[in-house]
Amino acid sequence: MKRVRVIPTLLIERGRLVKTVRFGKRTYVGDPVNTVRIFSDKEVDELMLLDISVAKAGSEPDFDLLREIASECFIPFGYGGGIRTLEQARRAFDSGVEKVVLNTALHRSPTLAGKIARMYGNQAVVASIDVKKGLFGGPKVMTECGSRRVPGEVTEIARNAVDAGAGEILLTAIDRDGTFEGYDMDLIRRVTSAVDVPVIASGGARGVPDFLAAIKEGGASAVAAGAQFVFKGPHRAVLVNYPSQAVLREGLFDHLGPEDIVA
Amino acid sequence: MTTGAITIVDYGCGNPASIRNMLKKLGIKATITSEAEDILTSERIVFPGVGAFDHGAESIREKGISEALEQRVIRDGVPILGICVGMQLLGRRSDEGKLPGLGWIDGDVLAFDRSRLGPTDRVPHMGWAMLDVKQPQTALHGFHEEPRFYFVHSFHMTCDDPADVAATAHHGYDFCAAVASRNILGVQFHPEKSHRFGMTLLRNFAEGKTGAE
């Protein structure tokens, strides 16, 4: 048996929690502080909070909201969205965040990951890489919440992020986001074989069997999911949920052995 | 059993607010202070810490609280819980720095021995790990299932006397994850980020014996 992180990813838009489909259509999910409290009570290993409104607007992260969230969050959490400077990262850490998540800044300020890593350690820097399937020429890396294409191949961008100082990679398949179609296994394999830091698989997970596949077959070190943990049933009714430890043990942890590189 | 107020020592290293948040959730009164006089009247002390060992050691001296801590913990026997670098500072010295620690625990702080780590064991060790409790008579008891805690560290303590090791965890090898001696408890992990397990530990600490009992 081996434990692996099963991480809910929560999206903040102008102070509210939403869930997207393929980074587009949004469904209102609830109040962030309240929802985080529920996940914390459910003994989740770790949370990722991504503010999808500040990145595009170019505004400051909502540090007051982060502090409020931290006051109810008794588990480690990462924050991404609008972090462009070391000072903003420092304020995020001071607000109670364990890790900062960089996406657009990886390309706009290539030295930022390193600056943060030197002060807080590379375990505190997550590179978020959003990938869209191209009709030709393989997957495309996108920034600014999937709206802007950046040149370069995904494995090269992942390696550069690690060289720059990122301690792990949050790898999201945009085409699978919110679809319940399963992870993009090719993409996961491609990136996990190119870098030696933990890769967190994200985008499309339906349930525990998908988590197991991402680790066993994809080589991921941790798994993330969004829609699965906030919707229930065929009509996608909003209901915060998380598998019990017994379900995770039986469906996931018990199947992992020394050969699986988890973190 | 009494549930006494807790004094969280703020010496500029770490995030005392996150510990207070969890105590607040538990309904335990806590104050954050950097004043020697508050320490001298404290009933239970939480001594947090993140960052570099020397920065912590220096800050204790700069804030002028080492005398008050010595008086309250060593002479008056008030219970203290050191967390992360706050635990490491209970020892004599650290591989990470040059300054001495408080020296209340007969042990030194060593860097993770990379030669004993597996190819996938990273430093810093960051994440959840199971705890193998050796001293359940301390605050390390009463967990709802096999306890696991959240760790972020590159250094760990090693004790002269194995009897001082209150718990071990595994990262490449078994390392000292908690120390206990007399009224002193130190934990390498972060109870304030370890949900129900952390709450159990902090509640136990708040309900444990005071120095006066």
XYZ file of C-alpha atoms in Angstrom:
476
model
C 0.000 0.000 0.000
C 1.125 3.506 -0.759
C -0.692 6.781 -0.240
C -1.002 9.216 -3.096
C -2.386 12.737 -3.081
C -5.904 13.071 -4.466
C -6.322 16.806 -4.891
C -9.559 18.728 -5.475
C -9.022 21.707 -7.791
C -11.310 24.635 -7.096
C -11.758 27.569 -9.441
C -12.412 31.074 -8.139
C -14.007 33.699 -10.334
C -14.576 37.120 -8.803
C -14.814 35.694 -5.300
C -17.157 32.816 -6.210
C -16.381 29.188 -6.876
C -17.217 27.970 -10.359
C -16.554 24.857 -12.394
C -15.734 25.061 -16.071
C -16.157 22.754 -19.043
C -13.127 22.791 -21.343
C -12.169 26.115 -19.695
C -15.417 27.622 -21.087
C -18.965 27.335 -19.744
C -19.127 27.991 -15.994
C -21.403 26.567 -13.342
C -21.660 28.296 -9.990
C -20.513 25.918 -7.267
C -20.638 27.910 -4.062
C -18.837 30.106 -1.621
C -15.084 29.433 -1.525
C -14.577 29.651 2.242
C -17.508 27.374 2.966
C -16.509 24.834 0.308
C -12.915 24.738 1.500
C -14.182 24.135 5.029
C -16.165 21.118 3.764
C -13.131 19.654 1.981
C -10.969 20.257 5.040
C -13.550 18.393 7.159
C -13.474 15.532 4.664
C -9.773 15.005 5.427
C -8.575 15.799 1.937
C -4.789 15.608 1.472
C -4.345 18.910 -0.285
C -6.319 21.536 -2.228
C -5.550 23.624 -5.292
C -7.281 26.976 -5.581
C -6.993 28.711 -8.909
C -8.395 32.169 -9.494
C -9.363 32.293 -13.157
C -10.577 35.885 -13.085
C -7.433 37.723 -11.966
C -5.101 36.199 -14.532
C -6.901 37.640 -17.525
C -7.890 40.896 -15.880
C -4.278 41.453 -14.847
C -5.380 42.362 -11.328
C -3.875 41.473 -7.936
C -4.666 38.158 -6.246
C -7.407 38.559 -3.631
C -5.185 38.231 -0.558
C -8.050 38.960 1.852
C -9.946 36.021 0.427
C -6.820 33.823 0.713
C -6.452 34.735 4.379
C -10.111 34.008 4.983
C -9.792 30.655 3.236
C -6.645 29.809 5.211
C -8.492 30.419 8.477
C -10.829 27.508 7.640
C -8.361 25.316 5.780
C -6.576 22.812 8.023
C -4.864 21.123 5.128
C -2.104 22.357 2.823
C -3.300 24.336 -0.168
C -1.789 25.767 -3.297
C -2.876 29.002 -4.909
C -2.613 30.158 -8.496
C -3.901 33.175 -10.367
C -2.322 36.535 -11.046
C 1.030 35.856 -9.365
C 3.524 37.803 -11.436
C 6.084 38.994 -8.900
C 8.078 37.678 -5.954
C 6.273 40.195 -3.743
C 2.888 38.773 -4.726
C 4.176 35.258 -4.013
C 5.424 36.429 -0.605
C 2.021 37.899 0.206
C 0.351 34.639 -0.835
C 2.642 32.640 1.506
C 2.011 35.164 4.289
C -1.724 34.670 3.751
C -1.318 30.985 4.621
C -0.744 29.413 1.227
C 1.694 26.435 1.111
C 2.481 26.522 -2.597
C 2.102 29.056 -5.348
C 0.980 27.937 -8.777
C 2.448 29.699 -11.818
C 1.011 29.459 -15.288
C 1.144 32.600 -17.425
C 4.122 33.877 -15.422
C 6.196 30.845 -16.455
C 6.335 32.367 -19.929
C 6.115 36.084 -19.172
C 8.607 36.141 -16.280
C 10.783 33.066 -16.781
C 12.959 33.894 -13.746
C 10.080 34.176 -11.256
C 9.859 30.440 -10.455
C 13.556 30.467 -9.557
C 13.284 33.554 -7.383
C 10.405 32.046 -5.418
C 12.178 28.674 -5.177
C 15.329 30.261 -3.768
C 13.328 31.868 -0.950
C 10.713 29.211 -0.245
C 12.132 26.036 -1.765
C 11.158 24.450 -5.058
C 8.577 22.283 -3.299
C 6.574 25.495 -2.881
C 6.456 26.273 -6.616
C 3.993 24.476 -8.879
C 4.154 24.927 -12.641
C 0.676 24.754 -14.111
C 0.703 23.695 -17.734
C -2.567 23.757 -19.670
C -2.605 21.772 -22.874
C -5.014 21.740 -25.782
C -5.082 19.065 -28.418
C -4.144 20.347 -31.852
C -5.494 18.895 -35.054
C -1.953 18.803 -36.385
C 1.415 18.919 -34.743
C 0.582 17.542 -31.294
C -0.613 19.238 -28.134
C -0.432 23.003 -27.753
C 0.469 24.732 -24.498
C -1.901 27.554 -23.626
C -1.725 30.331 -21.010
C -4.071 32.985 -19.648
C -6.725 30.398 -18.827
C -6.416 28.672 -22.153
C -6.780 31.779 -24.282
C -3.254 32.318 -25.543
C -0.995 29.883 -27.306
C 2.659 29.798 -26.343
C 5.260 28.438 -28.704
C 7.136 25.275 -27.842
C 6.518 21.624 -27.246
C 4.861 20.554 -23.967
C 7.774 18.385 -22.779
C 10.231 21.176 -23.491
C 8.051 23.685 -21.615
C 7.741 21.264 -18.704
C 11.514 20.730 -18.572
C 12.120 24.474 -18.725
C 9.715 25.026 -15.835
C 11.589 22.453 -13.742
C 14.965 23.957 -14.664
C 13.591 27.363 -13.693
C 12.699 26.127 -10.193
C 9.296 24.433 -10.207
C 9.084 21.476 -7.817
C 6.047 19.904 -9.407
C 3.826 20.170 -12.446
C 0.067 20.471 -12.543
C -0.737 19.134 -15.986
C -4.226 19.918 -17.245
C -5.823 18.669 -20.459
C -8.107 21.540 -21.466
C -10.195 19.327 -23.783
C -11.006 16.997 -20.873
C -11.728 19.693 -18.254
C -15.183 19.136 -16.709
C -16.113 16.467 -19.269
C -15.908 13.250 -17.205
C -14.180 11.612 -20.174
C -11.129 10.387 -18.273
C -7.589 11.739 -18.188
C -5.580 12.287 -21.358
C -3.239 9.370 -20.774
C -0.974 10.083 -23.753
C -0.348 13.573 -22.481
C 0.394 12.352 -18.948
C 2.846 9.720 -20.225
C 4.532 12.235 -22.478
C 5.227 14.673 -19.636
C 6.010 12.175 -16.863
C 8.662 10.579 -19.037
C 10.254 13.966 -19.704
C 10.650 15.337 -16.154
C 11.700 13.895 -12.803
C 9.528 16.065 -10.539
C 6.040 14.968 -9.471
C 3.396 15.452 -12.149
C -0.194 15.974 -10.987
C -2.658 14.667 -13.576
C -5.652 16.938 -14.145
C -8.623 17.198 -16.481
C -11.415 14.690 -17.070
C -11.246 12.325 -14.075
C -14.469 10.358 -13.474
C -13.529 8.412 -10.400
C -11.022 6.346 -8.485
C -10.204 3.971 -11.411
C -9.038 6.986 -13.431
C -6.748 8.003 -10.568
C -5.220 4.553 -10.520
C -4.677 4.578 -14.289
C -3.004 8.008 -14.225
C -0.477 6.674 -11.714
C -0.018 3.078 -12.904
C -0.111 3.669 -16.636
C 0.634 7.364 -16.878
C 3.390 7.644 -14.299
C 1.701 10.550 -12.502
C 2.748 11.143 -8.878
C -0.548 12.666 -7.758
C -4.016 13.231 -9.169
C -6.346 16.209 -9.286
C -10.013 16.528 -10.172
C -12.564 19.297 -10.200
C -16.019 18.416 -11.528
C -15.973 15.002 -9.883
C -15.712 16.533 -6.426
C -18.365 19.230 -6.859
C -21.035 17.521 -9.002
C -23.156 14.465 -8.374
C -25.416 12.475 -10.657
C -26.286 12.658 -14.366
C -27.653 16.211 -14.086
C -24.489 17.505 -12.477
C -26.195 18.704 -9.335
C -23.797 20.686 -7.194
C -22.743 18.562 -4.241
C -19.340 18.729 -2.620
C -18.086 15.172 -2.255
C -14.846 13.263 -1.744
C -14.213 9.514 -1.612
C -13.885 8.052 1.869
C -10.484 6.832 3.006
C -11.811 3.263 2.774
C -12.800 3.752 -0.876
C -9.439 5.340 -1.691
C -7.595 2.563 0.062
C -9.457 -0.203 -1.703
C -9.530 1.383 -5.147
C -6.191 3.136 -5.161
C -3.688 2.904 -2.307
C -3.820 -0.885 -2.016
C -2.872 -1.214 -5.683
C 0.241 0.894 -5.379
C 3.597 -0.656 -4.626
C 7.276 0.204 -4.541
C 7.319 0.430 -8.344
C 4.934 3.392 -8.298
C 6.586 6.745 -7.853
C 4.089 8.775 -5.899
C 4.570 11.940 -3.929
C -8.508 17.502 33.130
C -8.203 21.183 32.428
C -8.125 22.878 29.092
C -5.794 25.767 29.590
C -5.118 28.752 27.415
C -2.251 28.370 25.014
C 0.452 30.927 24.390
C 1.802 30.843 20.852
C 5.250 32.385 20.695
C 5.693 34.674 17.702
C 9.371 35.387 17.110
C 9.008 36.299 13.454
C 9.533 32.780 12.089
C 6.518 30.987 10.796
C 2.832 31.489 10.707
C 1.428 31.504 14.251
C -1.999 32.476 12.882
C -2.523 29.060 11.294
C -2.021 27.382 14.673
C -4.387 29.833 16.335
C -6.962 29.132 13.604
C -6.980 25.443 14.426
C -7.133 26.076 18.185
C -10.026 28.471 17.590
C -11.840 25.747 15.658
C -11.322 23.496 18.702
C -12.639 26.164 21.043
C -9.279 26.519 22.792
C -8.213 29.974 23.836
C -4.883 31.035 22.397
C -2.864 34.196 22.305
C 0.010 35.078 20.028
C 2.807 36.994 21.677
C 6.413 38.022 21.336
C 6.611 39.537 24.832
C 8.730 37.983 27.575
C 6.189 38.941 30.260
C 3.412 36.991 28.462
C 5.682 33.960 28.270
C 6.427 34.229 32.006
C 2.704 33.909 32.835
C 1.901 31.266 30.196
C 0.395 27.895 31.106
C 1.126 26.065 27.874
C 3.450 27.172 25.132
C 3.338 26.438 21.427
C 6.636 27.238 19.770
C 6.241 27.236 15.975
C 8.832 27.937 13.322
C 9.612 27.720 9.651
C 12.637 28.831 7.686
C 16.302 28.618 8.480
C 17.588 27.361 11.858
C 19.980 30.276 12.416
C 17.290 32.810 11.585
C 15.142 31.228 14.279
C 17.969 31.033 16.812
C 18.891 34.645 16.147
C 15.281 35.850 16.368
C 14.810 34.262 19.795
C 17.811 36.179 21.052
C 16.857 39.411 19.293
C 13.361 39.340 20.764
C 14.909 38.855 24.189
C 12.681 35.909 25.008
C 15.230 33.156 25.602
C 15.449 33.955 29.342
C 11.669 33.934 29.729
C 11.392 30.645 27.831
C 14.161 29.118 29.943
C 12.433 30.240 33.145
C 8.980 29.041 32.180
C 9.869 25.776 30.448
C 12.951 24.547 32.298
C 12.498 25.940 35.812
C 8.675 26.130 36.064
C 8.046 23.018 33.970
C 5.288 24.448 31.782
C 4.470 22.158 28.824
C 5.858 23.267 25.476
C 5.099 22.020 21.991
C 7.741 22.851 19.381
C 6.612 22.599 15.769
C 8.903 22.079 12.748
C 11.874 24.453 13.139
C 10.423 25.184 16.587
C 11.128 21.524 17.359
C 14.584 21.636 15.825
C 15.488 24.661 17.959
C 14.907 22.506 21.056
C 18.074 20.618 20.120
C 21.727 21.601 20.535
C 22.707 22.416 16.978
C 21.804 21.965 13.321
C 23.614 21.047 10.126
C 21.736 23.968 8.646
C 23.397 26.687 10.724
C 26.152 27.764 13.046
C 24.214 29.128 16.010
C 23.356 26.918 18.982
C 19.788 25.817 19.660
C 18.085 25.933 23.047
C 19.709 22.624 23.976
C 16.733 21.331 25.957
C 16.713 18.048 24.070
C 19.929 16.020 23.915
C 19.998 15.828 20.168
C 21.247 17.446 16.994
C 19.511 18.394 13.776
C 20.900 16.649 10.719
C 20.337 17.076 7.012
C 18.535 14.178 5.336
C 21.206 11.628 4.516
C 20.906 11.505 0.739
C 22.973 8.328 0.553
C 20.170 6.543 2.429
C 17.325 7.963 0.336
C 15.766 6.047 -2.511
C 15.948 7.400 -6.070
C 12.471 8.918 -5.756
C 12.817 10.325 -2.220
C 13.197 14.058 -2.581
C 14.588 16.714 -0.273
C 12.836 18.703 1.056
C 10.517 15.981 2.245
C 7.114 17.485 1.598
C 3.857 15.671 2.011
C 1.926 13.331 4.261
C 3.623 10.515 6.125
C 2.414 7.868 8.532
C 3.543 8.262 12.108
C 4.939 5.396 14.163
C 4.224 6.545 17.706
C 6.736 5.382 20.343
C 5.431 7.468 23.251
C 1.610 7.398 23.295
C 1.574 8.840 26.808
C 2.419 12.195 25.223
C -0.113 14.185 23.150
C 0.427 11.610 20.383
C -2.583 9.406 21.094
C -6.314 9.008 20.545
C -6.215 9.278 16.738
C -9.292 8.092 14.804
C -7.134 5.946 12.541
C -3.464 5.229 11.974
C -2.054 8.748 12.262
C -0.575 10.608 9.322
C 0.780 14.136 9.306
C 1.919 16.762 6.845
C 5.686 17.387 6.671
C 7.820 20.049 4.969
C 11.497 19.804 5.922
C 15.039 19.119 4.764
C 16.485 18.439 8.235
C 15.449 16.189 11.090
C 16.477 15.688 14.673
C 18.464 12.768 15.999
C 18.446 12.023 19.740
C 21.335 10.766 21.905
C 18.876 8.705 23.904
C 16.457 6.679 21.753
C 13.999 6.923 24.652
C 13.496 10.616 23.783
C 12.109 9.717 20.342
C 8.321 10.075 20.631
C 7.549 9.024 17.053
C 9.244 8.172 13.801
C 8.185 8.576 10.192
C 9.675 7.113 7.044
C 11.320 8.982 4.199
C 13.994 6.794 2.689
C 14.666 5.682 6.258
C 12.966 6.026 9.634
C 13.691 9.464 11.036
C 12.776 11.128 14.311
C 9.422 12.847 13.705
C 8.692 13.751 17.327
C 10.735 14.129 20.506
C 9.521 14.094 24.092
C 11.374 14.610 27.324
C 9.891 15.791 30.619
C 7.463 18.654 29.830
C 8.877 19.132 26.333
C 7.289 17.810 23.140
C 8.557 18.608 19.673
C 7.058 17.565 16.352
C 8.735 17.848 12.976
C 5.387 17.856 11.115
C 2.641 20.473 10.929
C -0.373 19.602 13.105
C -2.071 22.835 11.987
C -2.141 21.496 8.413
C -2.966 17.877 9.270
C -6.748 18.209 9.728
C -8.249 15.734 12.202
C -4.919 14.275 13.292
C -3.558 17.708 14.098
C -6.718 18.625 15.978
C -6.440 15.506 18.135
C -2.820 16.311 18.943
C -3.503 19.959 19.811
C -6.543 19.037 21.907
C -4.456 16.478 23.801
C -1.758 19.071 24.348
C -4.296 21.621 25.618
C -5.864 19.066 27.965
C -2.615 17.592 29.237
C -0.990 18.191 32.570
C 0.335 21.638 33.287
C 3.588 22.251 35.089
C 1.684 23.080 38.266
C -0.134 19.746 38.458
